[in-house]
Structures are given as C-alpha cells and as structure tokens.
mmCIF file of C-alpha atoms in Angstrom:
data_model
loop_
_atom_site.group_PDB
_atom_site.id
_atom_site.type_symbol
_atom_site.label_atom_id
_atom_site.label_comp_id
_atom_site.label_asym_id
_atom_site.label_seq_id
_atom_site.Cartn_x
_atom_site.Cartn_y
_atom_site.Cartn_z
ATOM 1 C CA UNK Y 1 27.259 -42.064 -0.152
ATOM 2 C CA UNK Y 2 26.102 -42.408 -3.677
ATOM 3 C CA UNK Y 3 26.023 -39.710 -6.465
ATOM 4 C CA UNK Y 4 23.778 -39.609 -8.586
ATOM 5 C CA UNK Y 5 24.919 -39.539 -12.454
ATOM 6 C CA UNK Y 6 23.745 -36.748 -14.476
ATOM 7 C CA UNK Y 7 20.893 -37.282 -16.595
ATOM 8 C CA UNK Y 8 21.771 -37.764 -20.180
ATOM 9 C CA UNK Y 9 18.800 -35.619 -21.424
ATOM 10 C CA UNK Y 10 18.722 -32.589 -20.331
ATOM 11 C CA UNK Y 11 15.517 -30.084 -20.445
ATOM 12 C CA UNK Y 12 17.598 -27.829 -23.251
ATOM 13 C CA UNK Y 13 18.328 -30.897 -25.212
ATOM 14 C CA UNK Y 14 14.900 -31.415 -25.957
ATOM 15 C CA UNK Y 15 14.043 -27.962 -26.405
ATOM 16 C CA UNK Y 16 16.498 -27.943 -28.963
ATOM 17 C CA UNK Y 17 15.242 -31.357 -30.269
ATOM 18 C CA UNK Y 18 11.777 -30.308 -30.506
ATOM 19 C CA UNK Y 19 12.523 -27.026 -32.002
ATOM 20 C CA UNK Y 20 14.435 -28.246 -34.933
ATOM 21 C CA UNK Y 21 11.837 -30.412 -35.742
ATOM 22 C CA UNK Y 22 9.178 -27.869 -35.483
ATOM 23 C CA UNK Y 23 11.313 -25.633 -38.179
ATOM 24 C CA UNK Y 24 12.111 -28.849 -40.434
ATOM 25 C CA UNK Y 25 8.195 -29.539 -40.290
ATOM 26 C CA UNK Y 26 7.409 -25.882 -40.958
ATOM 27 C CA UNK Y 27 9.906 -25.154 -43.675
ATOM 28 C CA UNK Y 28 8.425 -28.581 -45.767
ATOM 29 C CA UNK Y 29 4.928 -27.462 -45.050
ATOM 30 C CA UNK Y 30 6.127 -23.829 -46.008
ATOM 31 C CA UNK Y 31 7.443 -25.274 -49.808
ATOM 32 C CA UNK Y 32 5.188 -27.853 -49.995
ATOM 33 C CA UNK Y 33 1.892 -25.952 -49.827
ATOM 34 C CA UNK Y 34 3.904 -23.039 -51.746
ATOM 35 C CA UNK Y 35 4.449 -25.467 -54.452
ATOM 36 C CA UNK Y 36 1.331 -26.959 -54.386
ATOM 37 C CA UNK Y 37 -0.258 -23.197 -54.775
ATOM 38 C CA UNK Y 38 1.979 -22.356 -57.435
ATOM 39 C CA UNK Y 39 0.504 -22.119 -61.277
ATOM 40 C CA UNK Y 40 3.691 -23.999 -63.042
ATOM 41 C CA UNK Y 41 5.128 -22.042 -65.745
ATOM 42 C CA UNK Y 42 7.400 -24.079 -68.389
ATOM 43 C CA UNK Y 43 8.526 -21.459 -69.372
ATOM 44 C CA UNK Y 44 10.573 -20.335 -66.797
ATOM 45 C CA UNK Y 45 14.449 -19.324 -66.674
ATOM 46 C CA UNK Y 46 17.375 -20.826 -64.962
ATOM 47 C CA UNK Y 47 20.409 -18.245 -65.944
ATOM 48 C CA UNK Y 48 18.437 -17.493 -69.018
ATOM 49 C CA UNK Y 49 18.175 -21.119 -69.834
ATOM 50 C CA UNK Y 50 14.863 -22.324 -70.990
ATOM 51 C CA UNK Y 51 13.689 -25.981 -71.703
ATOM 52 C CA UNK Y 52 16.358 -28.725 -72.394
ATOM 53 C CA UNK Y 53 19.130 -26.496 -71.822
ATOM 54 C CA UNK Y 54 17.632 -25.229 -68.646
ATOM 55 C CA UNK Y 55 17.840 -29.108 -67.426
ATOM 56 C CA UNK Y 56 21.030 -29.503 -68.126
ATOM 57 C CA UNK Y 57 21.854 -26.385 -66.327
ATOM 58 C CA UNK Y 58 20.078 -28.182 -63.152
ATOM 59 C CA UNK Y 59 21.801 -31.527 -63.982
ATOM 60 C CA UNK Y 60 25.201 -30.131 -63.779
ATOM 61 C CA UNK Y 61 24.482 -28.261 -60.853
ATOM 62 C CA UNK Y 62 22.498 -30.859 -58.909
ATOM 63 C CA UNK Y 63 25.577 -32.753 -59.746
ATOM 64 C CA UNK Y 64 28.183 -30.337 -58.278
ATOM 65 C CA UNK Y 65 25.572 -30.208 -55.388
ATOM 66 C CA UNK Y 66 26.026 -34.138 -54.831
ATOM 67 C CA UNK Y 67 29.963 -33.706 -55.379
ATOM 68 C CA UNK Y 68 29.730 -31.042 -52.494
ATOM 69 C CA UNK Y 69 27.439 -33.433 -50.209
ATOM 70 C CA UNK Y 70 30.051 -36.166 -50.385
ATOM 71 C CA UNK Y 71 32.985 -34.138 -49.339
ATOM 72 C CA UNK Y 72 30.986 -32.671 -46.715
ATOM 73 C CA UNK Y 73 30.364 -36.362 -45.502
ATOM 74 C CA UNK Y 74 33.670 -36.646 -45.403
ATOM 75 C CA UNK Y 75 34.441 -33.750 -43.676
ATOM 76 C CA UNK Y 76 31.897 -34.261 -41.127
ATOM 77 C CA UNK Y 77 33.923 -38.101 -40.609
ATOM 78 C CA UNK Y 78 37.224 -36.573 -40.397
ATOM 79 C CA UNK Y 79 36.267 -33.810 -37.755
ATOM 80 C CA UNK Y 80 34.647 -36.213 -35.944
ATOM 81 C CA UNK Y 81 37.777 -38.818 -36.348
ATOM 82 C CA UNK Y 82 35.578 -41.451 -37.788
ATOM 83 C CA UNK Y 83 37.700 -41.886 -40.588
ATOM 84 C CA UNK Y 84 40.035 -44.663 -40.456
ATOM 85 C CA UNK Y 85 43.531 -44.057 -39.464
ATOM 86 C CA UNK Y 86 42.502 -40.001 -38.396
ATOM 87 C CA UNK Y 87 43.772 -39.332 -34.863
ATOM 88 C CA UNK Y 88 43.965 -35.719 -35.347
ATOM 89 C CA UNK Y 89 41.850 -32.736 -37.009
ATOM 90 C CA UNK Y 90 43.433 -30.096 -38.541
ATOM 91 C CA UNK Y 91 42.064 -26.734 -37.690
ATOM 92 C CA UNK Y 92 40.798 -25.696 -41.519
ATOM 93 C CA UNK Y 93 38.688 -28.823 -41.758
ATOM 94 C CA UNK Y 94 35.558 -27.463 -39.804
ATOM 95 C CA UNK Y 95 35.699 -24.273 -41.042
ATOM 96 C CA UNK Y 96 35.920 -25.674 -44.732
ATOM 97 C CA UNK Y 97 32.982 -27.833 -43.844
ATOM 98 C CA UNK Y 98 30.978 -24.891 -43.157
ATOM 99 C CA UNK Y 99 32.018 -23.329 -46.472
ATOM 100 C CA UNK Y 100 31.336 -25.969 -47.994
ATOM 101 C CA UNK Y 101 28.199 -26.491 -46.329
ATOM 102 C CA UNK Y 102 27.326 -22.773 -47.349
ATOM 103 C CA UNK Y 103 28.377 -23.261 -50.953
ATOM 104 C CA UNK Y 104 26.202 -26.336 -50.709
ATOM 105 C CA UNK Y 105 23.245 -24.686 -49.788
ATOM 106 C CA UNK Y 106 23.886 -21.844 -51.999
ATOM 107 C CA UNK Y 107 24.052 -23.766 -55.290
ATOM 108 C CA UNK Y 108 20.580 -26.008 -54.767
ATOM 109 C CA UNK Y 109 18.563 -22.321 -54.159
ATOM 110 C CA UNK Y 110 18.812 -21.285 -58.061
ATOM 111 C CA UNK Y 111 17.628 -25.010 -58.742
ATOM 112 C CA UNK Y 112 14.750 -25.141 -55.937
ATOM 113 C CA UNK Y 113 13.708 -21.591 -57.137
ATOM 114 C CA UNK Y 114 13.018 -23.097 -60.961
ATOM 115 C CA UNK Y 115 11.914 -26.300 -60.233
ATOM 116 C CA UNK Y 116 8.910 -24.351 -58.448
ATOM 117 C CA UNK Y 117 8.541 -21.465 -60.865
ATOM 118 C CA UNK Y 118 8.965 -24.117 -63.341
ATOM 119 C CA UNK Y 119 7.049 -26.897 -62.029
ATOM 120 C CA UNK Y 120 5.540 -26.286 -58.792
ATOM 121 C CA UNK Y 121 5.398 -29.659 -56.587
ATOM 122 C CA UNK Y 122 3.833 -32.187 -58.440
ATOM 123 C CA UNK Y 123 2.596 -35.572 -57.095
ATOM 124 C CA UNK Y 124 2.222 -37.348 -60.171
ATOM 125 C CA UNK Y 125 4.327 -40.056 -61.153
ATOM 126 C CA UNK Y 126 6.256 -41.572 -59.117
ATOM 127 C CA UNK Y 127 9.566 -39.684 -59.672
ATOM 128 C CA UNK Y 128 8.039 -36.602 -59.743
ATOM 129 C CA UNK Y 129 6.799 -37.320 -56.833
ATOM 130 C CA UNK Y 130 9.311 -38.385 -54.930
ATOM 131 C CA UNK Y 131 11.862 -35.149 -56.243
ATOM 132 C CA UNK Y 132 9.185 -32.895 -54.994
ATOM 133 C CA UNK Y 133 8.845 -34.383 -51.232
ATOM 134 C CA UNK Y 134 12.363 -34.980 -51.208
ATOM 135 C CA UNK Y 135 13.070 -31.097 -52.266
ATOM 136 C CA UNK Y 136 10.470 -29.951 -49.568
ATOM 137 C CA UNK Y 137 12.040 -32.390 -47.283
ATOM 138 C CA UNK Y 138 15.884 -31.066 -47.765
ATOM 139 C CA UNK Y 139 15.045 -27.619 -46.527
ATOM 140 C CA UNK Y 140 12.990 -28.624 -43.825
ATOM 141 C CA UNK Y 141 16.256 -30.919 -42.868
ATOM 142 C CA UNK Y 142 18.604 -27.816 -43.423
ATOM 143 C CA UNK Y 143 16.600 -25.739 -41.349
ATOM 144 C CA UNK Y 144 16.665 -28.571 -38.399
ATOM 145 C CA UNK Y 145 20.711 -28.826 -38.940
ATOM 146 C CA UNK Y 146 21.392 -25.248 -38.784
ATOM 147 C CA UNK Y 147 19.580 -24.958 -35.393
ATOM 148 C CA UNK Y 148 21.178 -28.387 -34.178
ATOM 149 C CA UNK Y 149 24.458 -26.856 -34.874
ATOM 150 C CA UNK Y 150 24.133 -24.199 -32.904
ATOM 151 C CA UNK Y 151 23.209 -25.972 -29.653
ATOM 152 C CA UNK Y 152 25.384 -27.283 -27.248
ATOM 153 C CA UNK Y 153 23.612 -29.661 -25.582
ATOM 154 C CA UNK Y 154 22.462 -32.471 -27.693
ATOM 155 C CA UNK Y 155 22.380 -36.422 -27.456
ATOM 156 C CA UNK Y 156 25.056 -37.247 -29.739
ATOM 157 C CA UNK Y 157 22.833 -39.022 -32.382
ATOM 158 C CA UNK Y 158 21.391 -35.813 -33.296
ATOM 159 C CA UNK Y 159 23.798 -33.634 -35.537
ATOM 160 C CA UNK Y 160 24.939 -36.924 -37.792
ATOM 161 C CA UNK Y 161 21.618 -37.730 -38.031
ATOM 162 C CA UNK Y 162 20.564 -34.399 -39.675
ATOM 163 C CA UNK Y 163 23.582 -34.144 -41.955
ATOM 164 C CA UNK Y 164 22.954 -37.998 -42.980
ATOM 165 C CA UNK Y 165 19.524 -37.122 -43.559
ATOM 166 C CA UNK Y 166 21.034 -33.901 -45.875
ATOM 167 C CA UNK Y 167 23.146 -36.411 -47.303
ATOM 168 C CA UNK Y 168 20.876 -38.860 -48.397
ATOM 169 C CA UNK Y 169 17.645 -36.453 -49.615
ATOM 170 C CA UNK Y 170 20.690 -35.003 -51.809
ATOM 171 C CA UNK Y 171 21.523 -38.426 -53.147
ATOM 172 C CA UNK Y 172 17.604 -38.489 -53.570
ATOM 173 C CA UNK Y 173 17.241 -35.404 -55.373
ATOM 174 C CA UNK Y 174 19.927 -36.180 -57.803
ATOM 175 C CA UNK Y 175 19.084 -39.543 -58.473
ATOM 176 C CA UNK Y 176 15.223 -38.072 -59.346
ATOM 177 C CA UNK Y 177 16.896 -35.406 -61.106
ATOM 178 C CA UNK Y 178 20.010 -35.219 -62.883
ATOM 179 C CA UNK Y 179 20.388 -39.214 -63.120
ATOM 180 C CA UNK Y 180 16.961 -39.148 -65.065
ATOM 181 C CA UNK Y 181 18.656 -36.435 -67.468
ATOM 182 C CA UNK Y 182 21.597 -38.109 -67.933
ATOM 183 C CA UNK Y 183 20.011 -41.621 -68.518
ATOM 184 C CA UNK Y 184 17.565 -40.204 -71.236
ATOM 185 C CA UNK Y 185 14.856 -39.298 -68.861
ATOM 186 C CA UNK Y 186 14.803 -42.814 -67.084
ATOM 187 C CA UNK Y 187 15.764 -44.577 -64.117
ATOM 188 C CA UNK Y 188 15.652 -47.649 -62.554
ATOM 189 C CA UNK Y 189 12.691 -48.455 -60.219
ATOM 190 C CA UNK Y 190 10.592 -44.921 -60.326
ATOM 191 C CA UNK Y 191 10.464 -44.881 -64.295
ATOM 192 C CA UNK Y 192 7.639 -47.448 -63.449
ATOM 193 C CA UNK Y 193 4.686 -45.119 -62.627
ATOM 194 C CA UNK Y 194 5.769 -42.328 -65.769
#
C-alpha cells in the first residue's frame, strides 16, 4: 500500500502567492502613477528643512534606514539559524525584528512623502530614474511581505525572498540617494546619463 506524499503547493499557498503580488503590483502602480500625476514642488519641507538642508535631512535618514535594513537581515538570519555557529533563538529576536521592521518602515514614510511632494517620480536621468522605480518598487515589496508574513502556508522561498528584495531596493535607494549626497552629487555607474 502506497501513500501518497502531500503536495508541496497547496491551493492557499498560491492564493497567498498571488495575492501578495497583486498588492506589491498595486501599491507600485498606486505611487508610481501618483508620482507621475504629481506637479513637483521644490519647495517643499522635510521637518521644516528646505533645499540642501532638506537633503541632508533625507541622507541621514535614508542612512539610518539602511543601518536598520542590515540588522534586520541579520535578524531575519539569526531567527532562521542561518547564521553561523546559531543553534538557538532567543525569544526577543523576532519580536525586535518586527520593531525594527516597524521603525524601518516608519522612518522611509517622511522621506517617500518629500521626495514626491518634492519631486514627484521622475524618469529622467538615469539615477533619477532608477530612485523613483526603486521607491515605487519598495512599497509594493512591503506590502507583498506584510501579507507573506501573515500566512502560514508558504513554499519556503517566499518570505526571504521578499525581505531580500526589501533589503536590496533599500541598498538601491540609498545608493541613488544619500551616496549621491555624500559623494558631491555623484556616483559611480548612474552619474553617466545626468
């Protein structure tokens, strides 16, 4: 008598699956063509900053932002004991990656907010244009995560592969961003096409 193995995809998986990417696609559309609608104003505020001091405002905070991705990444490794030499998980470290997580998210909104007051999304240049997909992209991804997270019943690529994807738009973002502030408006590769 044989039994048959259970299947490794369930129905819920990909109704979870398929979900999350329908709210990462809708949340990048919703920015993107929000953005694209928007009537930049330079002269907007960040904490009452204006102009250069408003960009160093996002510098420093896109830059606390990557600071926070990192130890998330590493968070994510240890509760998942793919760090080397971790056999067990303390019980804080999940729920300080989801403060952390939360913090996270909390100190990119102020940023995302001016950048499209500020800006709008803009697909000129090359950098610009690549800080403006990647910014529509990392809420999209957020979006996707938070529903991931909250389902059960998932092939097990699918959670690191939406907080790698967080990980890496962040590393985008800043490297668009706050690297170009910090190296005098320039950086390797996309200062090409300014």
């Amino acid at each position: 008598m044989s039994h048959a193995r259970p299947s490794l995809r369930r129905p819920e998986a990909g109704l979870a699956l398929a979900l999350a990417f329908a709210a990462a696609a809708a949340v990048f559309a919703a920015v993107f063509l929000f953005g694209r609608a928007n009537t930049p104003d330079y002269t907007a505020t960040l904490f009452g900053r204006t102009g250069t001091d408003a960009l160093r405002l996002k510098a420093q905070l896109a830059t606390g932002a990557l600071g926070l991705a990192v130890l998330q990444l590493l968070l994510a490794l240890w509760m998942y004991r793919r760090l080397p030499g971790v056999r067990r998980v303390p019980g804080p470290v999940p729920l300080t990656h989801r403060i952390v997580g939360v913090v996270l998210f909390a100190l990119t909104v102020p940023v995302a907010v001016h950048c499209v007051r500020a800006y709008g999304v803009q697909l000129t240049g090359s950098r610009v244009a690549v800080h403006s997909l990647a910014g529509c992209f990392f809420y999209g991804a957020f979006a996707a995560k938070v529903l991931l997270v909250h389902s059960r019943r998932l092939p097990n690529w699918a959670l690191p592969l939406a907080g790698g994807a967080l990980v890496v738009v962040l590393v985008v973002l800043w490297y668009t961003s706050a690297l170009w502030y910090f190296n005098g408006n320039s950086v390797p590769v996309l200062s090409l096409g300014h």
